[in-house]
mmCIF file of C-alpha atoms and ligand atoms in Angstrom:
data_model
loop_
_atom_site.group_PDB
_atom_site.id
_atom_site.type_symbol
_atom_site.label_atom_id
_atom_site.label_comp_id
_atom_site.label_asym_id
_atom_site.label_seq_id
_atom_site.Cartn_x
_atom_site.Cartn_y
_atom_site.Cartn_z
ATOM 1 C CA MET A 1 -0.521 -15.428 11.887
ATOM 2 C CA VAL A 2 -0.700 -10.916 12.866
ATOM 3 C CA ARG A 3 -3.457 -8.689 12.552
ATOM 4 C CA ILE A 4 -2.983 -5.106 12.374
ATOM 5 C CA LEU A 5 -4.881 -1.731 12.238
ATOM 6 C CA GLY A 6 -3.430 0.449 9.500
ATOM 7 C CA ILE A 7 -3.782 4.258 10.029
ATOM 8 C CA GLU A 8 -3.317 6.689 7.763
ATOM 9 C CA SER A 9 -3.812 10.405 7.769
ATOM 10 C CA SER A 10 0.034 11.726 6.078
ATOM 11 C CA CYS A 11 -2.318 14.294 3.096
ATOM 12 C CA ASP A 12 -5.716 14.719 2.560
ATOM 13 C CA GLU A 13 -7.273 10.981 3.006
ATOM 14 C CA THR A 14 -7.884 10.028 6.297
ATOM 15 C CA ALA A 15 -7.923 5.891 6.415
ATOM 16 C CA ALA A 16 -7.967 2.907 8.356
ATOM 17 C CA ALA A 17 -7.924 -1.258 7.903
ATOM 18 C CA VAL A 18 -7.404 -4.315 9.100
ATOM 19 C CA VAL A 19 -5.139 -6.891 7.260
ATOM 20 C CA ASP A 20 -4.024 -10.372 8.386
ATOM 21 C CA ASP A 21 -0.265 -11.699 7.738
ATOM 22 C CA GLY A 22 0.540 -8.317 5.717
ATOM 23 C CA TYR A 23 -1.628 -9.383 2.890
ATOM 24 C CA ARG A 24 -5.390 -10.644 3.784
ATOM 25 C CA VAL A 25 -7.858 -7.373 3.871
ATOM 26 C CA LEU A 26 -10.354 -7.892 6.460
ATOM 27 C CA GLY A 27 -12.195 -4.449 6.144
ATOM 28 C CA GLN A 28 -11.195 -0.676 5.127
ATOM 29 C CA ARG A 29 -12.206 2.714 4.896
ATOM 30 C CA VAL A 30 -10.801 5.887 3.108
ATOM 31 C CA ALA A 31 -12.966 9.520 4.502
ATOM 32 C CA SER A 32 -11.338 11.411 1.099
ATOM 33 C CA GLN A 33 -10.997 15.577 1.468
ATOM 34 C CA VAL A 34 -10.630 16.152 -1.771
ATOM 35 C CA ASP A 35 -13.763 17.990 -2.282
ATOM 36 C CA LEU A 36 -12.585 20.110 0.905
ATOM 37 C CA HIS A 37 -9.576 20.838 -1.202
ATOM 38 C CA ALA A 38 -11.116 21.148 -4.187
ATOM 39 C CA ARG A 39 -12.097 24.841 -3.257
ATOM 40 C CA PHE A 40 -8.963 26.506 -2.856
ATOM 41 C CA GLY A 41 -6.991 23.973 -5.750
ATOM 42 C CA GLY A 42 -4.846 22.235 -3.649
ATOM 43 C CA VAL A 43 -4.319 20.765 -0.144
ATOM 44 C CA ILE A 44 -4.587 23.347 2.397
ATOM 45 C CA PRO A 45 -2.525 21.408 5.434
ATOM 46 C CA GLU A 46 -4.316 23.627 8.923
ATOM 47 C CA VAL A 47 -8.234 22.245 6.798
ATOM 48 C CA ALA A 48 -6.852 18.877 6.111
ATOM 49 C CA SER A 49 -5.607 18.367 10.015
ATOM 50 C CA ARG A 50 -8.734 19.461 11.333
ATOM 51 C CA SER A 51 -10.827 17.748 8.951
ATOM 52 C CA HIS A 52 -8.270 14.169 9.917
ATOM 53 C CA LEU A 53 -8.630 14.770 13.760
ATOM 54 C CA GLU A 54 -12.822 14.794 12.748
ATOM 55 C CA ALA A 55 -12.672 11.819 10.497
ATOM 56 C CA ILE A 56 -9.949 9.468 12.154
ATOM 57 C CA PHE A 57 -12.249 7.381 15.162
ATOM 58 C CA PRO A 58 -15.208 6.599 12.994
ATOM 59 C CA VAL A 59 -12.937 5.690 10.158
ATOM 60 C CA ILE A 60 -11.022 3.314 12.140
ATOM 61 C CA ASP A 61 -14.700 2.033 13.792
ATOM 62 C CA ASP A 62 -15.756 1.638 10.319
ATOM 63 C CA ALA A 63 -12.728 -0.629 9.748
ATOM 64 C CA LEU A 64 -13.317 -2.394 12.479
ATOM 65 C CA ALA A 65 -16.913 -2.935 11.900
ATOM 66 C CA GLU A 66 -16.072 -3.748 7.910
ATOM 67 C CA ALA A 67 -13.606 -6.446 9.680
ATOM 68 C CA GLY A 68 -15.887 -7.696 12.089
ATOM 69 C CA CYS A 69 -13.957 -7.461 14.871
ATOM 70 C CA THR A 70 -12.832 -4.735 17.568
ATOM 71 C CA LEU A 71 -9.576 -3.435 19.171
ATOM 72 C CA ALA A 72 -9.096 -7.145 20.915
ATOM 73 C CA ASP A 73 -8.611 -8.685 17.923
ATOM 74 C CA ILE A 74 -6.013 -6.682 16.692
ATOM 75 C CA ASP A 75 -1.975 -7.824 17.503
ATOM 76 C CA ALA A 76 -0.116 -4.332 16.454
ATOM 77 C CA ILE A 77 -1.173 -0.621 15.238
ATOM 78 C CA ALA A 78 0.717 0.537 12.210
ATOM 79 C CA VAL A 79 0.987 4.422 11.654
ATOM 80 C CA THR A 80 2.221 6.262 9.022
ATOM 81 C CA THR A 81 4.709 8.287 10.712
ATOM 82 C CA THR A 82 7.220 9.268 7.487
ATOM 83 C CA PRO A 83 6.747 11.649 5.146
ATOM 84 C CA GLY A 84 3.852 13.893 5.144
ATOM 85 C CA LEU A 85 2.071 17.193 6.262
ATOM 86 C CA VAL A 86 3.412 17.155 10.079
ATOM 87 C CA GLY A 87 -0.179 18.199 11.411
ATOM 88 C CA CYS A 88 -2.031 15.673 9.448
ATOM 89 C CA LEU A 89 0.822 12.885 9.967
ATOM 90 C CA LEU A 90 0.251 13.961 14.335
ATOM 91 C CA VAL A 91 -3.828 13.101 14.263
ATOM 92 C CA GLY A 92 -3.428 9.378 12.682
ATOM 93 C CA LEU A 93 -0.402 9.225 15.376
ATOM 94 C CA SER A 94 -1.911 10.513 18.503
ATOM 95 C CA ALA A 95 -4.859 8.486 17.505
ATOM 96 C CA ALA A 96 -2.576 5.369 17.691
ATOM 97 C CA LYS A 97 -0.754 6.350 20.723
ATOM 98 C CA GLY A 98 -4.032 6.912 22.708
ATOM 99 C CA LEU A 99 -5.155 3.616 21.596
ATOM 100 C CA SER A 100 -1.969 1.920 22.180
ATOM 101 C CA LEU A 101 -1.908 3.383 25.760
ATOM 102 C CA ALA A 102 -6.144 2.114 26.321
ATOM 103 C CA THR A 103 -5.329 -1.348 24.954
ATOM 104 C CA GLY A 104 -1.141 -2.129 26.081
ATOM 105 C CA LEU A 105 -1.393 -2.854 21.928
ATOM 106 C CA PRO A 106 2.568 -2.046 20.667
ATOM 107 C CA ILE A 107 2.549 0.798 17.726
ATOM 108 C CA VAL A 108 4.518 0.339 14.265
ATOM 109 C CA SER A 109 5.827 3.059 12.698
ATOM 110 C CA VAL A 110 5.899 2.987 8.198
ATOM 111 C CA ASN A 111 7.089 5.183 6.310
ATOM 112 C CA HIS A 112 4.184 6.362 3.689
ATOM 113 C CA VAL A 113 6.735 6.182 0.577
ATOM 114 C CA HIS A 114 7.620 2.224 1.571
ATOM 115 C CA ALA A 115 4.231 1.837 1.877
ATOM 116 C CA HIS A 116 3.152 2.632 -1.367
ATOM 117 C CA ILE A 117 5.920 0.389 -2.803
ATOM 118 C CA TYR A 118 4.199 -2.612 -0.352
ATOM 119 C CA GLY A 119 0.743 -1.577 -1.906
ATOM 120 C CA GLY A 120 2.008 -2.407 -5.246
ATOM 121 C CA ILE A 121 3.215 -5.804 -4.585
ATOM 122 C CA MET A 122 0.192 -6.861 -2.138
ATOM 123 C CA PRO A 123 -2.330 -7.628 -4.973
ATOM 124 C CA SER A 124 -0.148 -10.053 -5.988
ATOM 125 C CA MET A 125 1.286 -12.063 -2.661
ATOM 126 C CA MET A 126 -2.301 -14.097 -2.862
ATOM 127 C CA GLY A 127 -1.279 -17.090 -3.557
ATOM 128 C CA ALA A 128 -4.257 -19.657 -5.707
ATOM 129 C CA ASP A 129 -4.689 -21.590 -2.756
ATOM 130 C CA GLY A 130 -4.509 -18.587 -0.444
ATOM 131 C CA GLU A 131 -1.092 -18.743 1.120
ATOM 132 C CA ARG A 132 1.114 -15.671 0.884
ATOM 133 C CA VAL A 133 3.664 -15.710 -1.959
ATOM 134 C CA ASP A 134 6.563 -12.935 -1.889
ATOM 135 C CA PRO A 135 7.783 -11.322 -4.893
ATOM 136 C CA THR A 136 11.447 -12.434 -6.046
ATOM 137 C CA TRP A 137 13.321 -9.736 -5.474
ATOM 138 C CA PRO A 138 14.915 -6.925 -6.191
ATOM 139 C CA LEU A 139 12.961 -4.667 -7.813
ATOM 140 C CA ALA A 140 13.007 -1.387 -9.356
ATOM 141 C CA SER A 141 10.197 0.803 -7.781
ATOM 142 C CA LEU A 142 8.801 4.203 -9.250
ATOM 143 C CA VAL A 143 6.773 5.635 -6.923
ATOM 144 C CA VAL A 144 4.927 8.328 -8.267
ATOM 145 C CA SER A 145 2.512 10.952 -6.716
ATOM 146 C CA GLY A 146 1.539 14.561 -5.940
ATOM 147 C CA GLY A 147 4.804 14.466 -3.364
ATOM 148 C CA HIS A 148 6.555 12.298 -4.724
ATOM 149 C CA SER A 149 8.266 10.707 -7.796
ATOM 150 C CA SER A 150 11.546 8.557 -6.731
ATOM 151 C CA LEU A 151 13.417 5.593 -7.992
ATOM 152 C CA TYR A 152 14.312 3.000 -5.579
ATOM 153 C CA GLU A 153 16.320 -0.438 -5.495
ATOM 154 C CA SER A 154 13.607 -2.892 -3.448
ATOM 155 C CA ARG A 155 15.599 -5.807 -1.749
ATOM 156 C CA GLY A 156 12.886 -7.089 0.805
ATOM 157 C CA PRO A 157 9.263 -5.763 1.791
ATOM 158 C CA SER A 158 10.758 -2.983 3.767
ATOM 159 C CA GLU A 159 14.178 -2.510 2.047
ATOM 160 C CA HIS A 160 14.302 0.231 -0.233
ATOM 161 C CA ARG A 161 17.614 2.334 -1.510
ATOM 162 C CA LEU A 162 16.679 5.458 -3.106
ATOM 163 C CA LEU A 163 18.370 5.627 -6.359
ATOM 164 C CA GLY A 164 16.615 8.709 -7.861
ATOM 165 C CA ARG A 165 14.120 11.318 -7.058
ATOM 166 C CA THR A 166 12.772 14.927 -8.659
ATOM 167 C CA ILE A 167 14.710 17.626 -8.162
ATOM 168 C CA ASP A 168 11.630 20.095 -8.279
ATOM 169 C CA ASP A 169 8.146 19.007 -8.706
ATOM 170 C CA ALA A 170 6.735 15.786 -8.119
ATOM 171 C CA VAL A 171 5.168 14.090 -10.989
ATOM 172 C CA GLY A 172 0.977 14.296 -9.714
ATOM 173 C CA GLU A 173 2.088 18.167 -8.729
ATOM 174 C CA ALA A 174 2.548 18.316 -12.693
ATOM 175 C CA TYR A 175 -1.027 16.614 -13.291
ATOM 176 C CA ASP A 176 -2.259 19.232 -11.312
ATOM 177 C CA LYS A 177 -0.563 22.806 -12.741
ATOM 178 C CA VAL A 178 -1.148 21.332 -16.024
ATOM 179 C CA SER A 179 -5.159 21.016 -15.414
ATOM 180 C CA ALA A 180 -5.076 24.117 -13.081
ATOM 181 C CA ILE A 181 -3.236 26.078 -16.268
ATOM 182 C CA LEU A 182 -6.269 24.647 -18.478
ATOM 183 C CA GLY A 183 -8.953 25.841 -16.094
ATOM 184 C CA LEU A 184 -9.886 22.121 -14.712
ATOM 185 C CA GLY A 185 -9.848 22.104 -11.072
ATOM 186 C CA TYR A 186 -8.208 19.810 -8.856
ATOM 187 C CA PRO A 187 -6.956 17.216 -8.109
ATOM 188 C CA GLY A 188 -5.647 17.358 -12.216
ATOM 189 C CA GLY A 189 -4.635 13.778 -12.856
ATOM 190 C CA PRO A 190 -7.662 12.118 -12.886
ATOM 191 C CA VAL A 191 -9.098 15.355 -14.845
ATOM 192 C CA ILE A 192 -5.821 15.343 -17.853
ATOM 193 C CA ASP A 193 -5.958 11.487 -17.866
ATOM 194 C CA ARG A 194 -9.181 11.480 -18.786
ATOM 195 C CA LEU A 195 -9.053 14.259 -21.126
ATOM 196 C CA ALA A 196 -5.794 13.147 -22.757
ATOM 197 C CA GLN A 197 -7.229 9.910 -24.053
ATOM 198 C CA THR A 198 -9.289 12.146 -26.618
ATOM 199 C CA GLY A 199 -6.275 14.360 -27.297
ATOM 200 C CA ASN A 200 -3.558 13.978 -29.891
ATOM 201 C CA PRO A 201 -0.114 13.264 -28.392
ATOM 202 C CA LYS A 202 2.318 14.381 -31.026
ATOM 203 C CA ALA A 203 -0.057 17.893 -31.334
ATOM 204 C CA TYR A 204 3.052 19.704 -28.964
ATOM 205 C CA ARG A 205 6.216 18.885 -28.692
ATOM 206 C CA PHE A 206 7.416 19.040 -25.473
ATOM 207 C CA LYS A 207 11.104 18.517 -24.526
ATOM 208 C CA ARG A 208 11.393 15.269 -22.735
ATOM 209 C CA THR A 209 13.750 16.787 -19.755
ATOM 210 C CA ASN A 210 16.789 14.520 -19.435
ATOM 211 C CA ILE A 211 19.110 14.957 -16.040
ATOM 212 C CA ASP A 212 22.078 12.710 -14.927
ATOM 213 C CA GLY A 213 21.872 9.861 -12.950
ATOM 214 C CA PHE A 214 18.294 8.771 -12.002
ATOM 215 C CA ASP A 215 17.001 12.091 -10.486
ATOM 216 C CA PHE A 216 13.772 13.224 -12.636
ATOM 217 C CA SER A 217 12.935 17.056 -13.816
ATOM 218 C CA PHE A 218 9.293 18.263 -14.149
ATOM 219 C CA SER A 219 9.224 22.092 -14.049
ATOM 220 C CA GLY A 220 10.149 22.909 -17.107
ATOM 221 C CA LEU A 221 7.673 20.212 -18.812
ATOM 222 C CA LYS A 222 5.044 22.177 -16.907
ATOM 223 C CA THR A 223 6.384 25.727 -17.623
ATOM 224 C CA ALA A 224 6.385 24.620 -21.449
ATOM 225 C CA VAL A 225 2.357 23.573 -20.980
ATOM 226 C CA ARG A 226 1.853 27.165 -19.354
ATOM 227 C CA TYR A 227 3.399 28.680 -22.531
ATOM 228 C CA ALA A 228 1.870 26.877 -24.801
ATOM 229 C CA ALA A 229 -1.623 27.345 -23.085
ATOM 230 C CA ARG A 230 -1.276 30.922 -22.560
ATOM 231 C CA GLY A 231 1.736 32.243 -24.923
ATOM 232 C CA PRO A 232 5.654 32.519 -24.960
ATOM 233 C CA ASN A 233 6.647 34.000 -21.096
ATOM 234 C CA ALA A 234 2.828 33.983 -20.473
ATOM 235 C CA ARG A 235 2.305 35.499 -16.303
ATOM 236 C CA ARG A 236 0.452 33.611 -13.741
ATOM 237 C CA GLY A 237 -3.075 34.510 -14.142
ATOM 238 C CA ALA A 238 -2.546 35.309 -18.166
ATOM 239 C CA PRO A 239 -5.933 33.949 -20.528
ATOM 240 C CA LEU A 240 -5.683 30.857 -22.482
ATOM 241 C CA LEU A 241 -4.860 31.560 -25.691
ATOM 242 C CA ASP A 242 -7.768 31.574 -28.341
ATOM 243 C CA ASP A 243 -6.493 28.509 -30.448
ATOM 244 C CA ILE A 244 -5.442 25.713 -28.016
ATOM 245 C CA VAL A 245 -6.754 22.144 -27.836
ATOM 246 C CA PRO A 246 -7.014 21.367 -24.130
ATOM 247 C CA ALA A 247 -7.105 17.619 -25.552
ATOM 248 C CA ASP A 248 -4.004 17.908 -27.137
ATOM 249 C CA LEU A 249 -2.307 19.343 -25.069
ATOM 250 C CA ALA A 250 -3.023 17.162 -22.131
ATOM 251 C CA ALA A 251 -2.209 14.170 -24.329
ATOM 252 C CA SER A 252 1.091 15.833 -25.120
ATOM 253 C CA PHE A 253 1.805 16.651 -21.649
ATOM 254 C CA GLN A 254 1.162 13.178 -20.275
ATOM 255 C CA ALA A 255 3.168 11.277 -23.298
ATOM 256 C CA ALA A 256 6.098 13.860 -22.158
ATOM 257 C CA ALA A 257 5.598 12.699 -18.739
ATOM 258 C CA VAL A 258 5.291 8.735 -19.183
ATOM 259 C CA ASP A 259 8.361 8.792 -21.738
ATOM 260 C CA ILE A 260 10.119 11.206 -18.956
ATOM 261 C CA LEU A 261 9.563 8.612 -16.462
ATOM 262 C CA ALA A 262 9.715 5.167 -18.195
ATOM 263 C CA ALA A 263 13.442 6.861 -19.812
ATOM 264 C CA LYS A 264 14.410 6.192 -15.899
ATOM 265 C CA LEU A 265 12.509 3.230 -14.997
ATOM 266 C CA VAL A 266 14.175 1.089 -17.882
ATOM 267 C CA PRO A 267 17.749 2.031 -17.290
ATOM 268 C CA CYS A 268 17.852 1.542 -13.736
ATOM 269 C CA ALA A 269 15.497 -1.909 -13.806
ATOM 270 C CA GLU A 270 18.566 -3.033 -16.120
ATOM 271 C CA SER A 271 21.426 -1.369 -13.502
ATOM 272 C CA ILE A 272 20.125 -3.287 -10.222
ATOM 273 C CA GLY A 273 19.307 -6.538 -12.413
ATOM 274 C CA ALA A 274 15.554 -6.125 -11.240
ATOM 275 C CA ARG A 275 13.083 -9.854 -11.469
ATOM 276 C CA GLY A 276 10.446 -6.987 -11.436
ATOM 277 C CA LEU A 277 9.241 -3.230 -11.890
ATOM 278 C CA VAL A 278 6.710 -1.745 -9.423
ATOM 279 C CA VAL A 279 5.053 1.636 -10.113
ATOM 280 C CA CYS A 280 2.900 2.858 -6.997
ATOM 281 C CA GLY A 281 1.423 5.960 -5.855
ATOM 282 C CA GLY A 282 -1.822 8.301 -7.168
ATOM 283 C CA VAL A 283 -0.105 9.225 -10.753
ATOM 284 C CA ALA A 284 0.127 4.888 -11.148
ATOM 285 C CA ALA A 285 -4.208 5.271 -11.598
ATOM 286 C CA ASN A 286 -3.060 6.998 -15.010
ATOM 287 C CA SER A 287 -3.834 4.756 -17.635
ATOM 288 C CA ALA A 288 -0.959 5.926 -20.349
ATOM 289 C CA LEU A 289 1.690 5.073 -17.236
ATOM 290 C CA ARG A 290 0.426 1.905 -16.223
ATOM 291 C CA THR A 291 -0.112 0.726 -20.392
ATOM 292 C CA ARG A 292 3.631 1.711 -21.174
ATOM 293 C CA CYS A 293 4.717 0.659 -18.364
ATOM 294 C CA GLN A 294 3.243 -3.305 -18.662
ATOM 295 C CA ALA A 295 5.073 -3.050 -22.652
ATOM 296 C CA GLU A 296 8.691 -1.943 -20.560
ATOM 297 C CA ALA A 297 8.265 -5.044 -18.660
ATOM 298 C CA ASP A 298 7.193 -7.499 -21.293
ATOM 299 C CA THR A 299 10.202 -6.183 -23.361
ATOM 300 C CA LEU A 300 12.126 -6.532 -20.014
ATOM 301 C CA GLY A 301 10.736 -9.817 -19.932
ATOM 302 C CA ILE A 302 9.850 -9.267 -16.228
ATOM 303 C CA PRO A 303 6.779 -8.365 -14.694
ATOM 304 C CA LEU A 304 4.873 -5.153 -13.378
ATOM 305 C CA PHE A 305 3.694 -5.212 -10.198
ATOM 306 C CA LEU A 306 0.858 -2.562 -9.983
ATOM 307 C CA PRO A 307 -1.879 -1.588 -7.256
ATOM 308 C CA PRO A 308 -5.833 -1.499 -7.723
ATOM 309 C CA MET A 309 -6.971 1.813 -8.442
ATOM 310 C CA ALA A 310 -8.122 1.974 -5.109
ATOM 311 C CA LEU A 311 -4.372 0.855 -3.483
ATOM 312 C CA ALA A 312 -2.935 3.566 -6.140
ATOM 313 C CA THR A 313 -3.727 6.528 -3.915
ATOM 314 C CA ASP A 314 -3.077 6.997 -0.300
ATOM 315 C CA ASN A 315 -4.629 4.580 1.703
ATOM 316 C CA ALA A 316 -4.800 2.615 5.419
ATOM 317 C CA VAL A 317 -4.065 -1.583 3.645
ATOM 318 C CA MET A 318 -0.950 -0.807 2.583
ATOM 319 C CA ILE A 319 0.075 0.562 5.727
ATOM 320 C CA ALA A 320 -1.330 -2.489 7.723
ATOM 321 C CA GLY A 321 0.540 -4.176 4.921
ATOM 322 C CA LEU A 322 4.018 -2.606 5.572
ATOM 323 C CA GLY A 323 3.086 -2.921 9.262
ATOM 324 C CA ALA A 324 2.908 -6.367 9.604
ATOM 325 C CA GLU A 325 6.733 -6.884 8.079
ATOM 326 C CA HIS A 326 7.953 -4.437 11.283
ATOM 327 C CA ALA A 327 5.596 -6.620 13.518
ATOM 328 C CA PHE A 328 7.069 -9.964 12.545
ATOM 329 C CA ALA A 329 10.495 -8.597 13.196
ATOM 330 C CA GLU A 330 9.132 -6.924 16.057
ATOM 331 C CA ARG A 331 10.109 -3.078 15.038
ATOM 332 C CA TRP A 332 8.058 -1.974 17.595
ATOM 333 C CA ALA A 333 7.580 1.902 18.064
ATOM 334 C CA GLY A 334 8.016 3.198 21.833
ATOM 335 C CA LEU A 335 5.029 6.033 22.939
ATOM 336 C CA GLU A 336 8.106 8.515 22.386
ATOM 337 C CA VAL A 337 7.607 8.245 18.370
ATOM 338 C CA ASP A 338 7.347 11.473 16.845
ATOM 339 C CA ALA A 339 5.964 12.279 13.279
ATOM 340 C CA ALA A 340 8.761 13.781 10.632
ATOM 341 C CA PRO A 341 8.084 15.315 7.567
ATOM 342 C CA ARG A 342 10.679 14.538 5.741
ATOM 343 C CA ALA A 343 11.758 10.452 5.416
ATOM 344 C CA ASP A 344 15.703 11.196 5.483
HETATM 345 O O1 LIG B 1 -0.307 9.369 -3.785
HETATM 346 P P1 LIG B 1 -1.376 10.013 -3.869
HETATM 347 O O2 LIG B 1 -3.083 9.865 -3.083
HETATM 348 O O3 LIG B 1 -1.132 11.592 -2.305
HETATM 349 C C1 LIG B 1 0.223 11.627 -2.318
HETATM 350 O O4 LIG B 1 0.905 11.012 -1.428
HETATM 351 O O5 LIG B 1 0.871 12.441 -2.974
HETATM 352 O O6 LIG B 1 -0.921 11.096 -5.248
HETATM 353 C C2 LIG B 1 -1.892 12.147 -5.584
HETATM 354 C C3 LIG B 1 -1.554 12.580 -7.103
HETATM 355 C C4 LIG B 1 -2.363 14.010 -6.978
HETATM 356 O O7 LIG B 1 -1.387 14.737 -7.784
HETATM 357 C C5 LIG B 1 -2.904 13.150 -8.343
HETATM 358 O O8 LIG B 1 -3.302 14.135 -9.380
HETATM 359 C C6 LIG B 1 -2.847 12.001 -9.181
HETATM 360 O O9 LIG B 1 -1.936 11.703 -7.983
HETATM 361 N N1 LIG B 1 -3.614 11.678 -9.408
HETATM 362 C C7 LIG B 1 -3.355 10.537 -11.476
HETATM 363 C C8 LIG B 1 -4.340 10.133 -11.537
HETATM 364 N N2 LIG B 1 -4.532 9.531 -10.567
HETATM 365 C C9 LIG B 1 -4.293 10.790 -9.431
HETATM 366 N N3 LIG B 1 -2.046 11.330 -11.783
HETATM 367 C C10 LIG B 1 -1.910 10.931 -13.056
HETATM 368 N N4 LIG B 1 -3.254 10.238 -13.514
HETATM 369 C C11 LIG B 1 -4.276 10.000 -12.921
HETATM 370 N N5 LIG B 1 -5.300 8.982 -13.583
HETATM 371 ZN ZN1 LIG B 2 0.617 8.962 -0.638
#
């Protein structure tokens, strides 16, 4: 048995969790900074790292308390080291190093994007009798968040080959920008998702940008929404046109975004002979994307692995989960391990 304390601070969530054997969750806490950043319409890195600094130890204490254990019961500390905002990553990493120095516990270094994929499959790992059940590999994994829109061939819990990525905006970023265009605030994903449910997805015909291979592009779609909302060639800050229907714009944007993602996920899964699909990251909370991916998986005759809402956005359960894989393989990180804003 391996019991991991996971620590996550790569962006705007400070989180800690205690997980046994990579799938049994004993305790978890997330301190979200969403309200703090909403005032600025996006994440301000300096504000984020200061806030992590205040939250990190209370969050760790709360996760341990919920798990009913102390550091003496932990076998290793898993911490996100890449990718993310470097000042934010350093807060979690420094906390992990401090705890490691004080207790002698080893550290494992976790890639945040790979952890999102792990978070997608993790709920399915709990067998009927509580035993661990691993998925059948390979899986086609779609990571969609505020910072990523990437497709991977996943051959194991920590074996992921990048097959495609966005060449410009991430899809979550496009959601946030469309929300800003409509004056609906930050983060945009949940607002647009809700609004889209009352709109007509066929009201506007936005072009589905389809570039070569398995790469994505979302900046053209975002610009098309701006022109539809504010007039052709409208500059930033131009007022909204009088006759627009925000719900129709939201629904039409969302339909295009989901089409663009599905248009790459399905051929990618076919090309690698995937035995399942994983859709994870903050945008995996999106209702239209979830429904569409389930339909595609059913057509392909393979399972869809989706994180529950709490594991879709940033959390430390997925960090502790993937951390267990590294601990099983004894891939320890020394105290010299550093934070890296980019993973490649
Ligand atoms: O994974 P995450 O919490 O943080 C990053 O690593 O980026 O993802 C945050 C992103 C934001 O862009 C947010 O607008 C988007 O996920 N998001 C959604 C939904 N909920 C969150 N996008 C579309 N629909 C949602 N329901
Ligand atoms: Zn994330």
